[in-house]
Coordinates of C-alpha atoms and ligand atoms in Angstrom, one line a residue:
M192 CA 75.7 128.9 94.6
S193 CA 75.9 125.1 95.0
R194 CA 79.0 123.7 96.7
W195 CA 78.9 120.8 94.3
I196 CA 80.0 120.6 90.7
E197 CA 78.9 117.7 88.4
G198 CA 81.9 115.7 87.2
R199 CA 82.3 112.7 84.9
V200 CA 84.5 109.7 85.6
V201 CA 87.2 109.4 82.9
N202 CA 89.0 106.4 84.3
N203 CA 88.8 104.1 87.3
Q204 CA 92.0 102.2 87.8
H205 CA 91.7 99.2 90.1
W206 CA 95.1 98.5 91.6
T207 CA 93.8 95.6 93.7
D208 CA 90.3 94.4 94.7
Q209 CA 90.3 97.2 97.3
L210 CA 92.5 100.0 96.0
Y211 CA 91.5 102.3 93.1
S212 CA 92.2 105.7 91.6
L213 CA 89.4 107.7 90.1
Q214 CA 90.1 110.3 87.4
V215 CA 87.4 112.8 87.1
D216 CA 86.7 115.6 84.7
A217 CA 85.1 118.5 86.6
E218 CA 85.5 122.3 86.3
I219 CA 86.2 123.1 89.9
E220 CA 87.5 126.5 91.0
G221 CA 90.9 125.2 92.2
F222 CA 93.0 123.9 95.0
T223 CA 96.5 123.9 96.4
A224 CA 98.7 120.7 96.3
G225 CA 98.1 118.8 99.5
Q226 CA 94.5 119.8 99.9
F227 CA 91.4 117.6 99.7
G228 CA 88.2 117.9 97.7
R229 CA 84.9 116.1 98.4
L230 CA 83.4 113.4 96.2
G231 CA 79.7 112.7 96.5
L232 CA 77.0 110.3 95.2
D233 CA 73.3 110.4 95.6
I234 CA 72.4 107.3 97.6
D235 CA 68.7 106.7 98.4
E236 CA 68.0 110.3 97.4
Q237 CA 70.6 111.6 99.8
R238 CA 73.9 113.1 98.8
V239 CA 76.7 111.3 100.6
G240 CA 80.0 113.2 100.4
R241 CA 83.4 112.4 101.8
P242 CA 86.8 114.2 101.7
Y243 CA 89.5 112.8 99.3
S244 CA 93.0 114.3 98.8
F245 CA 93.9 115.4 95.3
V246 CA 96.5 113.2 93.7
N247 CA 96.9 115.4 90.6
A248 CA 98.7 118.7 90.7
P249 CA 96.7 121.9 90.5
H250 CA 97.9 122.5 86.9
E251 CA 96.8 119.1 85.6
Q252 CA 93.4 119.0 83.9
L253 CA 91.9 115.8 85.2
L254 CA 91.2 115.5 88.9
E255 CA 92.5 112.3 90.5
F256 CA 91.7 110.6 93.9
Y257 CA 93.2 107.5 95.4
S258 CA 90.9 105.5 97.6
I259 CA 90.3 102.1 99.4
I260 CA 87.1 100.2 99.9
V261 CA 86.2 100.4 103.5
P262 CA 84.1 97.4 104.6
D263 CA 80.5 98.7 105.2
G264 CA 81.5 102.2 104.2
P265 CA 78.6 103.7 102.2
L266 CA 80.7 105.7 99.7
S267 CA 84.0 104.0 99.1
S268 CA 82.5 100.7 97.8
R269 CA 80.3 102.6 95.3
L270 CA 83.1 104.8 94.0
Y271 CA 85.0 101.6 93.3
R272 CA 82.3 100.5 90.9
L273 CA 82.0 103.7 88.9
K274 CA 82.7 103.4 85.2
P275 CA 84.0 105.9 82.6
G276 CA 81.1 108.3 81.8
D277 CA 79.4 107.9 85.2
K278 CA 78.4 111.0 87.1
V279 CA 80.1 112.0 90.4
W280 CA 79.7 115.1 92.4
V281 CA 82.9 117.1 93.3
S282 CA 83.2 120.0 95.7
R283 CA 83.6 123.4 94.1
K284 CA 87.0 124.1 95.9
G285 CA 89.8 122.4 97.6
A286 CA 90.1 122.7 101.4
G287 CA 92.5 121.9 104.2
F288 CA 95.8 123.0 105.6
F289 CA 98.1 120.0 104.7
T290 CA 100.1 122.2 102.2
L291 CA 103.6 123.4 101.9
S292 CA 102.5 127.0 102.4
L293 CA 102.2 126.2 106.1
V294 CA 105.5 124.3 106.4
P295 CA 108.3 126.4 107.7
E296 CA 111.9 126.3 106.3
A297 CA 113.9 123.2 106.9
E298 CA 116.7 121.4 105.1
Y299 CA 115.0 118.0 104.9
L300 CA 111.3 117.3 104.2
W301 CA 110.0 113.9 105.4
M302 CA 106.7 112.8 103.9
L303 CA 105.2 109.9 105.9
S304 CA 102.1 108.1 104.7
T305 CA 100.0 105.0 105.3
G306 CA 97.9 103.4 102.5
T307 CA 96.0 105.9 100.4
A308 CA 97.5 108.8 102.2
L309 CA 100.3 108.7 99.7
G310 CA 98.0 110.8 97.5
P311 CA 98.6 114.3 98.8
Y312 CA 102.4 113.9 98.6
L313 CA 102.2 112.9 94.9
S314 CA 100.3 116.1 94.2
I315 CA 102.8 118.2 96.1
L316 CA 105.8 116.4 94.4
K317 CA 104.3 117.2 91.0
T318 CA 104.7 120.9 91.7
P319 CA 108.1 122.8 91.7
E320 CA 107.9 124.0 95.4
P321 CA 109.3 121.0 97.3
W322 CA 112.1 120.6 94.8
N323 CA 113.0 124.3 95.1
R324 CA 112.7 124.5 98.9
F325 CA 114.3 121.4 100.4
E326 CA 117.8 119.9 100.0
K327 CA 116.5 116.4 100.6
I328 CA 113.0 114.9 100.3
V329 CA 112.1 111.5 101.8
L330 CA 108.8 109.8 100.8
V331 CA 107.7 107.0 103.1
H332 CA 104.8 104.7 102.0
A333 CA 103.7 102.2 104.7
V334 CA 101.3 99.3 103.6
R335 CA 100.4 95.8 104.7
K336 CA 101.2 94.0 101.5
V337 CA 103.5 94.5 98.6
D338 CA 100.7 94.9 96.0
E339 CA 99.5 98.0 97.9
L340 CA 102.8 99.8 97.0
T341 CA 101.0 101.6 94.2
Y342 CA 102.0 104.6 91.9
R343 CA 105.5 103.1 91.3
A344 CA 105.9 104.7 87.9
T345 CA 105.0 108.1 89.3
I346 CA 107.5 107.6 92.2
Q347 CA 110.1 106.4 89.7
S348 CA 109.7 109.7 87.8
F349 CA 110.5 111.6 91.0
E350 CA 113.6 109.4 91.5
E351 CA 114.8 110.2 88.0
K352 CA 114.0 113.9 88.5
G353 CA 116.1 114.2 91.7
P354 CA 118.4 111.1 92.2
E355 CA 120.4 112.9 94.9
Q356 CA 117.5 114.9 96.3
F357 CA 114.6 112.4 96.5
T358 CA 114.5 109.1 98.4
Y359 CA 111.5 106.7 98.4
I360 CA 111.2 104.2 101.3
P361 CA 108.5 101.6 101.3
F362 CA 107.4 99.8 104.5
V363 CA 105.5 96.5 104.3
S364 CA 104.1 95.2 107.6
R365 CA 102.7 91.7 106.7
E366 CA 105.0 90.3 104.1
D367 CA 108.7 89.7 103.8
T368 CA 110.5 91.5 101.0
D369 CA 114.1 92.2 100.2
F370 CA 113.5 95.9 99.5
A371 CA 111.0 97.3 102.0
I372 CA 111.4 98.0 105.7
K373 CA 109.4 95.4 107.7
G374 CA 107.0 96.7 110.3
R375 CA 105.7 100.0 111.4
V376 CA 107.1 103.6 111.0
P377 CA 107.2 104.6 114.7
A378 CA 109.3 101.5 115.6
A379 CA 111.7 102.2 112.7
I380 CA 112.2 105.7 113.9
E381 CA 112.8 104.6 117.5
D382 CA 115.4 102.0 116.6
G383 CA 117.1 104.1 113.9
R384 CA 116.2 101.9 110.8
L385 CA 114.5 104.8 109.0
E386 CA 117.3 107.2 109.4
E387 CA 119.8 104.6 108.4
R388 CA 117.9 103.7 105.2
A389 CA 117.4 107.4 104.3
N390 CA 121.0 108.2 105.3
L391 CA 119.8 111.4 106.9
P392 CA 119.4 112.6 110.5
L393 CA 115.8 112.9 111.7
H394 CA 116.4 115.9 114.0
P395 CA 114.3 119.0 114.6
D396 CA 117.2 121.3 113.8
V397 CA 117.2 120.2 110.1
A398 CA 113.9 118.3 109.5
H399 CA 110.2 118.9 108.9
V400 CA 108.0 115.9 109.0
M401 CA 104.6 115.7 107.3
I402 CA 102.4 112.7 108.5
C403 CA 99.2 111.6 106.8
G404 CA 96.8 108.7 107.0
N405 CA 95.9 106.2 109.7
P406 CA 95.3 108.2 112.9
E407 CA 97.1 105.6 115.1
M408 CA 100.2 105.9 113.0
V409 CA 100.0 109.7 113.0
K410 CA 99.7 109.7 116.8
D411 CA 102.4 107.1 117.5
T412 CA 104.8 108.7 115.1
S413 CA 104.2 112.2 116.5
E414 CA 104.9 110.9 120.0
V415 CA 108.2 109.3 119.0
L416 CA 109.2 112.5 117.3
K417 CA 108.2 114.7 120.2
A418 CA 110.4 112.6 122.4
R419 CA 113.3 113.8 120.1
G420 CA 112.3 117.4 120.5
F421 CA 110.0 117.9 117.5
T422 CA 106.9 120.1 118.1
K423 CA 103.6 120.3 116.3
N424 CA 103.2 122.7 113.5
S425 CA 100.0 124.6 113.2
R426 CA 98.5 127.8 111.7
K427 CA 99.0 129.4 115.1
E428 CA 102.4 128.2 116.0
S429 CA 105.4 127.1 113.9
G430 CA 106.7 123.7 114.6
H431 CA 108.3 120.6 113.0
I432 CA 105.4 118.1 112.5
T433 CA 102.4 118.8 110.2
T434 CA 99.7 116.1 110.3
E435 CA 96.4 115.0 108.6
N436 CA 94.2 112.2 109.9
Y437 CA 92.0 110.3 107.4
W438 CA 89.5 109.3 110.0
Ligands
LIG215 P1 83.0 106.0 106.2 O1 81.7 105.9 106.9 O2 83.5 107.4 105.8 O3 84.2 105.4 107.0 C1 84.0 104.3 107.8 C2 85.3 103.9 108.6 O4 86.3 103.5 107.6 C3 86.0 105.1 109.3 O5 85.5 105.4 110.5 C4 87.4 104.5 109.4 O6 87.5 103.6 110.5 C5 87.6 103.8 108.1 N1 88.4 104.5 107.1 C6 88.1 105.7 106.5 N2 89.0 106.0 105.5 C7 89.9 105.0 105.5 C8 91.0 104.8 104.7 N3 91.5 105.6 103.8 N4 91.8 103.6 105.0 C9 91.3 102.7 105.9 N5 90.2 102.9 106.7 C10 89.5 104.0 106.5 N6 90.3 108.1 102.0 C11 91.0 107.7 101.0 O7 90.9 106.4 100.7 N7 91.8 108.5 100.2 C12 91.9 109.8 100.5 O8 92.6 110.5 99.7 C13 91.2 110.3 101.6 N8 91.4 111.6 102.0 C14 90.8 112.1 103.1 C15 91.1 113.4 103.6 C16 90.6 113.8 104.8 C17 90.9 115.2 105.3 C18 89.7 113.0 105.5 C19 89.1 113.4 106.9 C20 89.4 111.7 105.1 C21 90.0 111.2 103.9 N9 89.7 109.9 103.5 C22 90.4 109.4 102.4 C23 88.7 109.0 104.1 C24 87.4 109.2 103.2 O9 86.9 110.5 103.4 C25 86.3 108.2 103.6 O10 86.1 108.2 105.0 C26 86.6 106.7 103.2 O11 86.7 106.6 101.8 C27 85.5 105.8 103.6 O12 84.2 106.3 103.1 P2 82.9 105.5 103.4 O13 81.7 106.4 103.2 O14 82.9 104.2 102.5 O15 83.0 105.0 104.9

């Protein structure tokens, strides 16, 4: 049986000249919120496939993927140009371990992302599980420029669903704003700005931290947290930090 299913693009939303969200109709076998699928195109008679986190929840009919054009990247620039009706290959099943089923009990769930790594958290937040399991949920989205703070309407729906339970904290590193934290996530943990903004302690007795995206941010943030007593969570050993690198 082929690992690829033929899908059709239903919509390609261009947020900026680099960021886009593809909605795809494909009868895949299923996935768990937080997992990734693969998108593929046949380029020069070769199938080029890459992993992309699902943004939609498993119960939603259309598959959705949030991506950025990587300069000289073979797939991402072609996906950006796809139009409704175009064919795209999708992996038969979801894969990966960046899911709540591997996250142990905690009072507070911190979801830290850079750029397009916001996606898996949106999928998770569209399911009942995080809302039923955690007293407080903090979603951090770190970008370079304000127009990269995408999915604001979806995030607003989470704020309305749980005004006391859910907090969204944007970070913008290269522009001044009056609403986002300026700079990088690890520095804002070290100097206390993130906890102050969330009005919650970032401590291993009460918190679990998911970190996704740029591997440098994942590594630097993990190190800052380890200095506070957090340990890595894995399938073999329970801990307080669950991570996924995008490259
Ligand atoms: P590639 O040859 O794959 O990449 C070239 C280089 O681009 C990489 O070496 C890296 O330096 C850089 N790069 C890769 N991805 C990114 C990125 N997202 N932001 C900035 N620089 C990057 N990408 C998404 O945009 N959205 C997702 O939901 C997503 N989910 C992923 C899940 C997993 C588990 C992994 C491993 C990767 C994921 N990626 C995601 C990255 C994605 O698979 C591709 O690598 C990316 O779209 C570029 O593809 P490409 O063929 O154009 O270039």
